[in-house]
Amino acid sequence: MINFEFYNPARIIFGKDTESQAGKQISKFGKRVLLHYGGGSVKANGVYDKVVKSLKEEGLFFVELSGVVPNPRLSLVREGIELCKKNNLDFVLAVGGGSVIDSAKAIAAGVRYSGDVWELYMDNSKLAGLTEALPVGVVLTIPAAGSESSTASVITNEEGWLKRAINTEVVIPKFAVLNPESSYTLPAYQTACGASDIFAHLMERYFTQEPNVDFTDRLIEANMRTILNNAPLALKNPNDYNVRAEIMWAGAVAHNNLLNTGRIGDWGSHDIEHEISGAYDIAHGAGLSIVFPAWMKYVYKQNVDKFIQFAMRVFNVDFSFDDKEKIVFEMIERLEAWYVRMGLPIRLSDVNIGSERIREMADKCMVGRTHVGNFQKLKADDIYEIYKLAL
Amino acid sequence: MINFEFYNPARIIFGKDTESQAGKQISKFGKRVLLHYGGGSVKANGVYDKVVKSLKEEGLFFVELSGVVPNPRLSLVREGIELCKKNNLDFVLAVGGGSVIDSAKAIAAGVRYSGDVWELYMDNSKLAGLTEALPVGVVLTIPAAGSESSTASVITNEEGWLKRAINTEVVIPKFAVLNPESSYTLPAYQTACGASDIFAHLMERYFTQEPNVDFTDRLIEANMRTILNNAPLALKNPNDYNVRAEIMWAGAVAHNNLLNTGRIGDWGSHDIEHEISGAYDIAHGAGLSIVFPAWMKYVYKQNVDKFIQFAMRVFNVDFSFDDKEKIVFEMIERLEAWYVRMGLPIRLSDVNIGSERIREMADKCMVGRTHVGNFQKLKADDIYEIYKLAL
């Protein structure tokens, strides 16, 4: 276990009808709000109306900025920064899923950063110059990205379609309202992709080469079992509060950095996936269900025993230790079966992607980087092999 | 799962040599420090010297108040409050275990409370009048109470030897330095009592009647297994960093309220134990290893299946479901065996306590209360029966 610092001051307000508390929470920090969201879904499911009512009840001034899309764009972030400056706004409220929250964090950081906001994403060393951001609040509608209480924001620059991230305490939301009911209306595929994203966050943390991290291993396993059990049930019964609640809370804890303590996560599969969803129009969660089995097949030999532990404790594989590879590959088949049960792709061919651009994607993944991943430090040729395994 | 709010802004600074960061952390909040500790142990193990060095390096003014004893006393709390007021102190640093931290929290609250600090403990409704406390920091030396990042403080009033608690956000420490090395020198019995206390915090949260809390159940089970596995090893190899680290981090997470979310814990056994360690001079952790098996035997029928889940998932009891009671009692025997392996008592007779005062203790436990516990709401007669089962 390595030395660590853990700090997460996000206030989680969880449960039915909790949107009504948004206005009161904001009042602790500001009076002039940028209300940031995507498009129709928060209006269709009633969340938008509840939030606006809560803002009005507290007498808060607000300006709206909608139009966030998956893989949130730098251009909208820049627009939000201008809007905040012009209207002297002092709080950013994100209503939606990870894309909206990531966009809100970028705006909040950009308003307070002396340089151009994209610098922070391209060169993380510049985060040292970001000592504060506008306070951010969240009303979550999609359990997936975990951005509601994380230090992270991922933004896509349309010029060159580069997708890059920041991680900094100053963008941790001040509060996050989590009402599982707001996820009832998610399309089945989006529910499945969300579960895949959460499970990926857990695997990225789990597969570390750091020894003596059994407590956090077990916490991650607990979270994994929750997602494995509940996600398929949410597809069967979209309005089951208890199932949606388990997923929503587990999804937040998966990414709030508690499960990272004392260890260095991998995150290679995320980087490898970002190139797929950058080059083709597929959901992040669907890209992850394609990348992970391939990544596992490529890297497991770096620490077979970690994979055996995972296979036994999370997937109940209790084969004899006479053949350790058999245990690993049985686990991969069970993981793939879980993805397939939820209607997710497990090969590039499942989403009609061929080998045409995989060399280009592998090279692009290395732009500005010396390697991706930590379990095994991967170079362009390794990534290319992983894409081949995923065909 | 019930609606909940979760907020824990304590910054955890974990690992080797982390005491040196205390001064810098304090500087974010204050300049004039009450340095609060127990007695010789922090001087003997070198922690006191490291902390004082760190305070001096930051140029912080400090006044010392030592002499905290287990079951920390109201009289010393009052002394601390006077000292803070007289010297215009603006920060309280606790160096030690749960007793020192609880005493520091009481002082920090008392300095800012307009009435008498004991009122807050005797009538928790008065906490509404406590809107702030002095900031508190912690350098932890004993993993046990979990007070280092909790909302709780338990104080004993020597007049009548009443032991009462507060729970409020305003006393959550601003930071907690956790260096597992500082627990190397703990006597074996104290290490065992600490593990018993942590395991008790987990059981108090686990045994809820609230259904559909499987995610938090699993997180608790993960923590329980960590304590079950590592505590006996810490007794064998007191200087094993990895073992001490697992216990120290698990002990903090056990009590930071994450594992409480969406559920109502029991806490009856804690109240029942407080009367034992109040009336007799035994350690809290030893009282808990006596009370829990008896409590389980008395209440398990209120929700046998919760006990079955616990027996299977935490103690690997995989007996046939034909006889559920057999599973429960096998689990209790395994729990007792774990206590015994660590040298802890499991009956009152093990610590030479007879039946003489159990009626008096059962009645006293009800002072100012309508019941204790939530899994089964216990009255004086129930508590008396539990004491009898523990004889």
PDB file of C-alpha atoms in Angstrom, chain A residues 1 211-212, chain B residues 14 16 179-185 191 229-248:
ATOM      1  CA  MET A   1       0.000   0.000   0.000  1.00  0.00           C
ATOM      2  CA  PRO A 211       0.610  -5.318  -3.497  1.00  0.00           C
ATOM      3  CA  ASN A 212      -0.993  -5.318  -0.022  1.00  0.00           C
TER       4      ASN A 212
ATOM      5  CA  PHE B  14      -2.197   8.173   5.112  1.00  0.00           C
ATOM      6  CA  LYS B  16       4.715   6.526   6.496  1.00  0.00           C
ATOM      7  CA  ASN B 179       0.594   6.541   9.981  1.00  0.00           C
ATOM      8  CA  PRO B 180       0.244   2.786  10.573  1.00  0.00           C
ATOM      9  CA  GLU B 181       3.769   2.704  12.062  1.00  0.00           C
ATOM     10  CA  SER B 182       2.520   4.594  15.108  1.00  0.00           C
ATOM     11  CA  SER B 183       0.432   1.537  16.025  1.00  0.00           C
ATOM     12  CA  TYR B 184       3.476  -0.813  16.161  1.00  0.00           C
ATOM     13  CA  THR B 185       4.037  -0.138  19.855  1.00  0.00           C
ATOM     14  CA  THR B 191      -4.550  -3.992  19.434  1.00  0.00           C
ATOM     15  CA  ASN B 229      -8.019 -11.513   8.559  1.00  0.00           C
ATOM     16  CA  ASN B 230      -5.558  -8.908   9.692  1.00  0.00           C
ATOM     17  CA  ALA B 231      -6.153  -8.384  13.405  1.00  0.00           C
ATOM     18  CA  PRO B 232      -4.770 -11.771  14.517  1.00  0.00           C
ATOM     19  CA  LEU B 233      -1.748 -11.192  12.245  1.00  0.00           C
ATOM     20  CA  ALA B 234      -1.050  -7.832  13.907  1.00  0.00           C
ATOM     21  CA  LEU B 235      -0.788  -9.671  17.225  1.00  0.00           C
ATOM     22  CA  LYS B 236       1.720 -12.102  15.747  1.00  0.00           C
ATOM     23  CA  ASN B 237       3.808  -9.518  13.897  1.00  0.00           C
ATOM     24  CA  PRO B 238       3.238  -6.120  15.507  1.00  0.00           C
ATOM     25  CA  ASN B 239       5.659  -4.391  13.111  1.00  0.00           C
ATOM     26  CA  ASP B 240       4.117  -5.661   9.883  1.00  0.00           C
ATOM     27  CA  TYR B 241       3.371  -2.409   8.056  1.00  0.00           C
ATOM     28  CA  ASN B 242       0.929  -3.929   5.582  1.00  0.00           C
ATOM     29  CA  VAL B 243      -1.174  -5.574   8.256  1.00  0.00           C
ATOM     30  CA  ARG B 244      -1.255  -2.420  10.401  1.00  0.00           C
ATOM     31  CA  ALA B 245      -2.094  -0.337   7.330  1.00  0.00           C
ATOM     32  CA  GLU B 246      -5.078  -2.507   6.361  1.00  0.00           C
ATOM     33  CA  ILE B 247      -6.454  -2.261   9.898  1.00  0.00           C
ATOM     34  CA  MET B 248      -5.907   1.484  10.222  1.00  0.00           C
TER      35      MET B 248
END
